[in-house]
Amino acid sequence: EAQVTQNPRYLITVTGKKLTVTCSQNMNHEYMSWYRQDPGLGLRQIYYSMNVEVTDKGDVPEGYKVSRKEKRNFPLILESPSPNQTSLYFCASSLRGRGINEQYFGPGTRLTVT
Amino acid sequence: AQKITQTQPGMFVQEKEAVTLDCTYDTSDQSYGLFWYKQPSSGEMIFLIYQGSYDEQNATEGRYSLNFQKARKSANLVISASQLGDSAMYFCAMRSLYGNKLVFGAGTILRVKS
């Protein structure tokens, strides 16, 4: 089954404790992206990757890191999480970075930072 | 810069009736795509329908149709014969041909009453 998977689905952590949210897709997509969803703001892009070893900042990259060492994986790293990073996070992928092609979303990761 | 505006924070509709969810957009690009996603209480993002900026006909997918008015820059979602399972958050989004992300509106919460 073609899908985007994220782990963990739910996470409660404390300020300053490094964490990684994994994202994996099995569709051989070139493009992957991370979004965060906050009430009243919709989804906003954090980072994106056009292909392996090619990443760039989105609209709200502060406090986050990413890497793309393999085509299928695009982990999101929070080196020192803070309460303002409490949010619902989505990973998405699409066949290519350019062009109007549908993005497939993972199930979401609900993160709470206390 | 691109922007999506969804002016209805919340909507109620009676079961079996039709409902229109509003979406206006702002872009200087000529080639773009408009998307609608449904987010039920479980949190996942479900793709509903897509409209390309050069498509002459309004998109339809089952009970969903997109009322696309290019000159007015609006892309309203029409849900016919509402069902209780349609209760969810609905997001309008757009992506330009040369863009690297989906730009989302703030969303509209739809509640279907029996």
mmCIF file of C-alpha atoms in Angstrom:
data_model
loop_
_atom_site.group_PDB
_atom_site.id
_atom_site.type_symbol
_atom_site.label_atom_id
_atom_site.label_comp_id
_atom_site.label_asym_id
_atom_site.label_seq_id
_atom_site.Cartn_x
_atom_site.Cartn_y
_atom_site.Cartn_z
ATOM 1 C CA GLU A 1 0.000 0.000 0.000
ATOM 2 C CA ALA A 2 1.323 3.410 -1.002
ATOM 3 C CA GLN A 3 1.689 5.509 2.102
ATOM 4 C CA VAL A 4 3.567 8.019 4.212
ATOM 5 C CA THR A 5 4.293 6.865 7.736
ATOM 6 C CA GLN A 6 5.284 8.929 10.755
ATOM 7 C CA ASN A 7 6.516 7.892 14.168
ATOM 8 C CA PRO A 8 5.685 8.449 16.893
ATOM 9 C CA ARG A 9 2.041 9.405 16.498
ATOM 10 C CA TYR A 10 1.908 10.999 19.925
ATOM 11 C CA LEU A 11 4.727 12.377 22.028
ATOM 12 C CA ILE A 12 4.885 14.261 25.294
ATOM 13 C CA THR A 13 8.311 15.565 26.223
ATOM 14 C CA VAL A 14 10.022 18.192 28.333
ATOM 15 C CA THR A 15 11.738 21.396 27.325
ATOM 16 C CA GLY A 16 15.249 20.867 26.025
ATOM 17 C CA LYS A 17 15.150 17.114 25.469
ATOM 18 C CA LYS A 18 16.192 16.372 21.893
ATOM 19 C CA LEU A 19 13.737 14.387 19.829
ATOM 20 C CA THR A 20 13.317 13.056 16.302
ATOM 21 C CA VAL A 21 10.104 12.443 14.421
ATOM 22 C CA THR A 22 10.605 9.978 11.598
ATOM 23 C CA CYS A 23 8.901 10.109 8.214
ATOM 24 C CA SER A 24 9.069 7.471 5.512
ATOM 25 C CA GLN A 25 7.357 7.065 2.138
ATOM 26 C CA ASN A 26 7.241 4.012 -0.110
ATOM 27 C CA MET A 27 6.234 5.721 -3.361
ATOM 28 C CA ASN A 28 9.718 6.690 -4.593
ATOM 29 C CA HIS A 29 8.750 10.343 -4.355
ATOM 30 C CA GLU A 30 11.409 12.964 -4.925
ATOM 31 C CA TYR A 31 9.796 15.693 -2.844
ATOM 32 C CA MET A 32 9.142 15.586 0.891
ATOM 33 C CA SER A 33 8.029 18.276 3.281
ATOM 34 C CA TRP A 34 7.208 18.948 6.919
ATOM 35 C CA TYR A 35 4.285 21.096 8.073
ATOM 36 C CA ARG A 36 2.997 22.120 11.437
ATOM 37 C CA GLN A 37 -0.664 22.771 12.133
ATOM 38 C CA ASP A 38 -1.803 25.287 14.710
ATOM 39 C CA PRO A 39 -5.363 26.484 15.441
ATOM 40 C CA GLY A 40 -6.408 29.405 13.279
ATOM 41 C CA LEU A 41 -3.237 29.211 11.177
ATOM 42 C CA GLY A 42 -3.791 26.151 9.033
ATOM 43 C CA LEU A 43 -0.675 24.232 8.020
ATOM 44 C CA ARG A 44 2.638 26.003 7.608
ATOM 45 C CA GLN A 45 5.726 24.567 5.960
ATOM 46 C CA ILE A 46 8.772 23.976 8.170
ATOM 47 C CA TYR A 47 11.308 22.422 5.775
ATOM 48 C CA TYR A 48 11.221 20.704 2.450
ATOM 49 C CA SER A 49 13.450 18.496 0.338
ATOM 50 C CA MET A 50 13.507 18.371 -3.450
ATOM 51 C CA ASN A 51 15.599 15.192 -3.491
ATOM 52 C CA VAL A 52 18.316 13.313 -1.625
ATOM 53 C CA GLU A 53 20.761 15.692 0.087
ATOM 54 C CA VAL A 54 18.712 18.733 -1.070
ATOM 55 C CA THR A 55 16.828 20.500 1.716
ATOM 56 C CA ASP A 56 15.640 24.049 2.262
ATOM 57 C CA LYS A 57 13.779 26.170 4.776
ATOM 58 C CA GLY A 58 10.062 26.737 4.631
ATOM 59 C CA ASP A 59 8.124 29.462 6.372
ATOM 60 C CA VAL A 60 8.762 28.464 10.016
ATOM 61 C CA PRO A 61 12.135 26.671 10.227
ATOM 62 C CA GLU A 62 13.385 28.091 13.542
ATOM 63 C CA GLY A 63 14.098 25.376 16.105
ATOM 64 C CA TYR A 64 13.998 22.514 13.607
ATOM 65 C CA LYS A 65 16.502 20.521 11.577
ATOM 66 C CA VAL A 66 16.042 17.958 8.832
ATOM 67 C CA SER A 67 18.141 15.603 6.778
ATOM 68 C CA ARG A 68 17.569 13.616 3.596
ATOM 69 C CA LYS A 69 20.180 10.899 3.319
ATOM 70 C CA GLU A 70 17.863 8.432 1.613
ATOM 71 C CA LYS A 71 15.027 9.064 -0.780
ATOM 72 C CA ARG A 72 12.389 7.401 1.377
ATOM 73 C CA ASN A 73 13.195 9.044 4.749
ATOM 74 C CA PHE A 74 12.952 12.632 5.935
ATOM 75 C CA PRO A 75 13.292 12.926 9.727
ATOM 76 C CA LEU A 76 12.437 16.089 11.636
ATOM 77 C CA ILE A 77 14.773 16.904 14.499
ATOM 78 C CA LEU A 78 14.073 19.196 17.414
ATOM 79 C CA GLU A 79 17.438 19.763 19.093
ATOM 80 C CA SER A 80 16.035 21.647 22.093
ATOM 81 C CA PRO A 81 12.241 21.601 22.058
ATOM 82 C CA SER A 82 10.320 24.454 23.612
ATOM 83 C CA PRO A 83 6.625 24.767 24.555
ATOM 84 C CA ASN A 84 5.912 26.892 21.469
ATOM 85 C CA GLN A 85 6.711 23.831 19.364
ATOM 86 C CA THR A 86 3.695 22.040 20.788
ATOM 87 C CA SER A 87 1.727 21.325 17.629
ATOM 88 C CA LEU A 88 0.422 18.743 15.184
ATOM 89 C CA TYR A 89 3.100 17.826 12.651
ATOM 90 C CA PHE A 90 2.572 16.400 9.187
ATOM 91 C CA CYS A 91 5.033 14.916 6.773
ATOM 92 C CA ALA A 92 4.051 14.964 3.109
ATOM 93 C CA SER A 93 5.511 13.735 -0.145
ATOM 94 C CA SER A 94 4.876 14.180 -3.846
ATOM 95 C CA LEU A 95 6.313 12.709 -6.994
ATOM 96 C CA ARG A 96 8.261 15.788 -7.901
ATOM 97 C CA GLY A 97 9.090 19.096 -6.295
ATOM 98 C CA ARG A 98 8.092 21.132 -9.315
ATOM 99 C CA GLY A 99 4.756 20.988 -10.989
ATOM 100 C CA ILE A 100 1.310 20.764 -9.578
ATOM 101 C CA ASN A 101 1.161 17.253 -8.240
ATOM 102 C CA GLU A 102 -0.779 15.971 -5.291
ATOM 103 C CA GLN A 103 0.896 15.787 -1.919
ATOM 104 C CA TYR A 104 0.336 12.684 0.170
ATOM 105 C CA PHE A 105 0.207 13.251 3.896
ATOM 106 C CA GLY A 106 1.280 11.093 6.779
ATOM 107 C CA PRO A 107 -1.104 10.467 9.686
ATOM 108 C CA GLY A 108 0.332 13.283 11.809
ATOM 109 C CA THR A 109 2.367 13.449 15.020
ATOM 110 C CA ARG A 110 0.881 15.258 17.985
ATOM 111 C CA LEU A 111 3.713 16.750 20.015
ATOM 112 C CA THR A 112 3.380 18.314 23.449
ATOM 113 C CA VAL A 113 6.374 20.054 25.021
ATOM 114 C CA THR A 114 6.014 20.869 28.736
ATOM 115 C CA ALA B 1 3.312 35.820 -2.074
ATOM 116 C CA GLN B 2 0.408 33.440 -2.142
ATOM 117 C CA LYS B 3 -2.439 33.539 0.305
ATOM 118 C CA ILE B 4 -5.549 31.496 0.964
ATOM 119 C CA THR B 5 -8.499 32.967 2.861
ATOM 120 C CA GLN B 6 -11.278 30.889 4.358
ATOM 121 C CA THR B 7 -13.710 33.336 5.934
ATOM 122 C CA GLN B 8 -16.002 30.815 7.639
ATOM 123 C CA PRO B 9 -14.471 29.526 10.887
ATOM 124 C CA GLY B 10 -17.437 27.214 11.401
ATOM 125 C CA MET B 11 -20.520 26.060 9.511
ATOM 126 C CA PHE B 12 -23.602 24.013 10.322
ATOM 127 C CA VAL B 13 -25.622 22.093 7.741
ATOM 128 C CA GLN B 14 -28.617 19.829 8.014
ATOM 129 C CA GLU B 15 -28.094 16.238 6.970
ATOM 130 C CA LYS B 16 -28.927 15.619 3.279
ATOM 131 C CA GLU B 17 -28.641 19.298 2.398
ATOM 132 C CA ALA B 18 -25.891 20.892 0.300
ATOM 133 C CA VAL B 19 -23.277 23.203 1.769
ATOM 134 C CA THR B 20 -20.712 25.570 0.261
ATOM 135 C CA LEU B 21 -17.394 26.232 1.935
ATOM 136 C CA ASP B 22 -15.741 29.438 0.785
ATOM 137 C CA CYS B 23 -12.163 29.853 -0.354
ATOM 138 C CA THR B 24 -10.513 32.854 -1.966
ATOM 139 C CA TYR B 25 -6.911 33.004 -3.007
ATOM 140 C CA ASP B 26 -4.307 35.516 -3.980
ATOM 141 C CA THR B 27 -1.438 34.836 -6.339
ATOM 142 C CA SER B 28 0.404 36.531 -9.154
ATOM 143 C CA ASP B 29 1.221 33.197 -10.790
ATOM 144 C CA GLN B 30 -0.609 32.116 -13.929
ATOM 145 C CA SER B 31 -0.256 28.376 -13.429
ATOM 146 C CA TYR B 32 -1.398 26.919 -10.150
ATOM 147 C CA GLY B 33 -3.532 24.251 -8.596
ATOM 148 C CA LEU B 34 -6.193 24.437 -5.919
ATOM 149 C CA PHE B 35 -6.824 21.606 -3.486
ATOM 150 C CA TRP B 36 -9.320 20.773 -0.807
ATOM 151 C CA TYR B 37 -8.497 18.505 2.110
ATOM 152 C CA LYS B 38 -10.716 17.055 4.810
ATOM 153 C CA GLN B 39 -9.423 16.550 8.341
ATOM 154 C CA PRO B 40 -11.704 14.446 10.570
ATOM 155 C CA SER B 41 -11.330 14.427 14.333
ATOM 156 C CA SER B 42 -8.810 11.594 14.025
ATOM 157 C CA GLY B 43 -6.414 14.107 12.500
ATOM 158 C CA GLU B 44 -5.367 12.700 9.135
ATOM 159 C CA MET B 45 -5.443 14.835 5.992
ATOM 160 C CA ILE B 46 -7.669 13.393 3.288
ATOM 161 C CA PHE B 47 -7.402 14.744 -0.257
ATOM 162 C CA LEU B 48 -10.820 15.550 -1.718
ATOM 163 C CA ILE B 49 -10.561 17.420 -4.987
ATOM 164 C CA TYR B 50 -8.216 19.339 -7.273
ATOM 165 C CA GLN B 51 -8.691 22.176 -9.782
ATOM 166 C CA GLY B 52 -6.020 23.400 -12.160
ATOM 167 C CA SER B 53 -5.911 27.080 -13.069
ATOM 168 C CA TYR B 54 -6.302 26.291 -16.778
ATOM 169 C CA ASP B 55 -9.055 23.736 -16.352
ATOM 170 C CA GLU B 56 -12.141 25.030 -18.113
ATOM 171 C CA GLN B 57 -14.573 22.767 -16.334
ATOM 172 C CA ASN B 58 -15.225 22.744 -12.612
ATOM 173 C CA ALA B 59 -13.799 19.663 -10.913
ATOM 174 C CA THR B 60 -16.152 17.076 -9.464
ATOM 175 C CA GLU B 61 -15.510 13.990 -7.341
ATOM 176 C CA GLY B 62 -18.615 12.167 -6.223
ATOM 177 C CA ARG B 63 -20.512 14.454 -3.822
ATOM 178 C CA TYR B 64 -17.760 17.068 -3.967
ATOM 179 C CA SER B 65 -17.554 19.770 -6.575
ATOM 180 C CA LEU B 66 -15.400 22.831 -6.843
ATOM 181 C CA ASN B 67 -16.989 26.092 -7.913
ATOM 182 C CA PHE B 68 -13.998 27.737 -9.592
ATOM 183 C CA GLN B 69 -14.295 31.421 -10.510
ATOM 184 C CA LYS B 70 -10.892 32.453 -11.764
ATOM 185 C CA ALA B 71 -11.635 36.143 -12.261
ATOM 186 C CA ARG B 72 -12.857 36.404 -8.695
ATOM 187 C CA LYS B 73 -10.051 34.165 -7.438
ATOM 188 C CA SER B 74 -12.410 31.904 -5.607
ATOM 189 C CA ALA B 75 -12.506 28.110 -5.345
ATOM 190 C CA ASN B 76 -15.474 27.172 -3.205
ATOM 191 C CA LEU B 77 -16.121 23.562 -2.224
ATOM 192 C CA VAL B 78 -19.677 22.321 -2.594
ATOM 193 C CA ILE B 79 -20.721 19.195 -0.732
ATOM 194 C CA SER B 80 -24.039 17.808 -1.873
ATOM 195 C CA ALA B 81 -26.333 15.616 0.223
ATOM 196 C CA SER B 82 -24.382 16.109 3.444
ATOM 197 C CA GLN B 83 -23.791 13.111 5.675
ATOM 198 C CA LEU B 84 -22.941 12.920 9.360
ATOM 199 C CA GLY B 85 -19.508 11.634 8.374
ATOM 200 C CA ASP B 86 -18.806 14.908 6.595
ATOM 201 C CA SER B 87 -18.371 16.611 9.964
ATOM 202 C CA ALA B 88 -14.716 17.641 9.934
ATOM 203 C CA MET B 89 -12.280 20.481 9.369
ATOM 204 C CA TYR B 90 -11.863 21.439 5.716
ATOM 205 C CA PHE B 91 -8.781 23.118 4.308
ATOM 206 C CA CYS B 92 -8.357 24.921 1.024
ATOM 207 C CA ALA B 93 -4.799 24.990 -0.335
ATOM 208 C CA MET B 94 -2.931 26.079 -3.436
ATOM 209 C CA ARG B 95 0.352 25.296 -5.105
ATOM 210 C CA SER B 96 1.992 27.143 -7.955
ATOM 211 C CA LEU B 97 3.610 25.394 -10.877
ATOM 212 C CA TYR B 98 7.024 26.566 -9.747
ATOM 213 C CA GLY B 99 6.309 26.644 -6.040
ATOM 214 C CA ASN B 100 7.704 24.287 -3.451
ATOM 215 C CA LYS B 101 4.855 24.021 -1.021
ATOM 216 C CA LEU B 102 1.158 23.959 -0.450
ATOM 217 C CA VAL B 103 -0.193 27.187 1.024
ATOM 218 C CA PHE B 104 -3.130 26.521 3.319
ATOM 219 C CA GLY B 105 -6.041 28.520 4.595
ATOM 220 C CA ALA B 106 -6.993 28.528 8.271
ATOM 221 C CA GLY B 107 -9.738 25.969 7.701
ATOM 222 C CA THR B 108 -13.505 25.716 8.197
ATOM 223 C CA ILE B 109 -15.088 23.396 10.734
ATOM 224 C CA LEU B 110 -18.229 21.795 9.324
ATOM 225 C CA ARG B 111 -20.843 20.201 11.561
ATOM 226 C CA VAL B 112 -23.625 18.146 10.001
ATOM 227 C CA LYS B 113 -26.803 17.985 12.095
ATOM 228 C CA SER B 114 -29.218 15.050 12.028
#
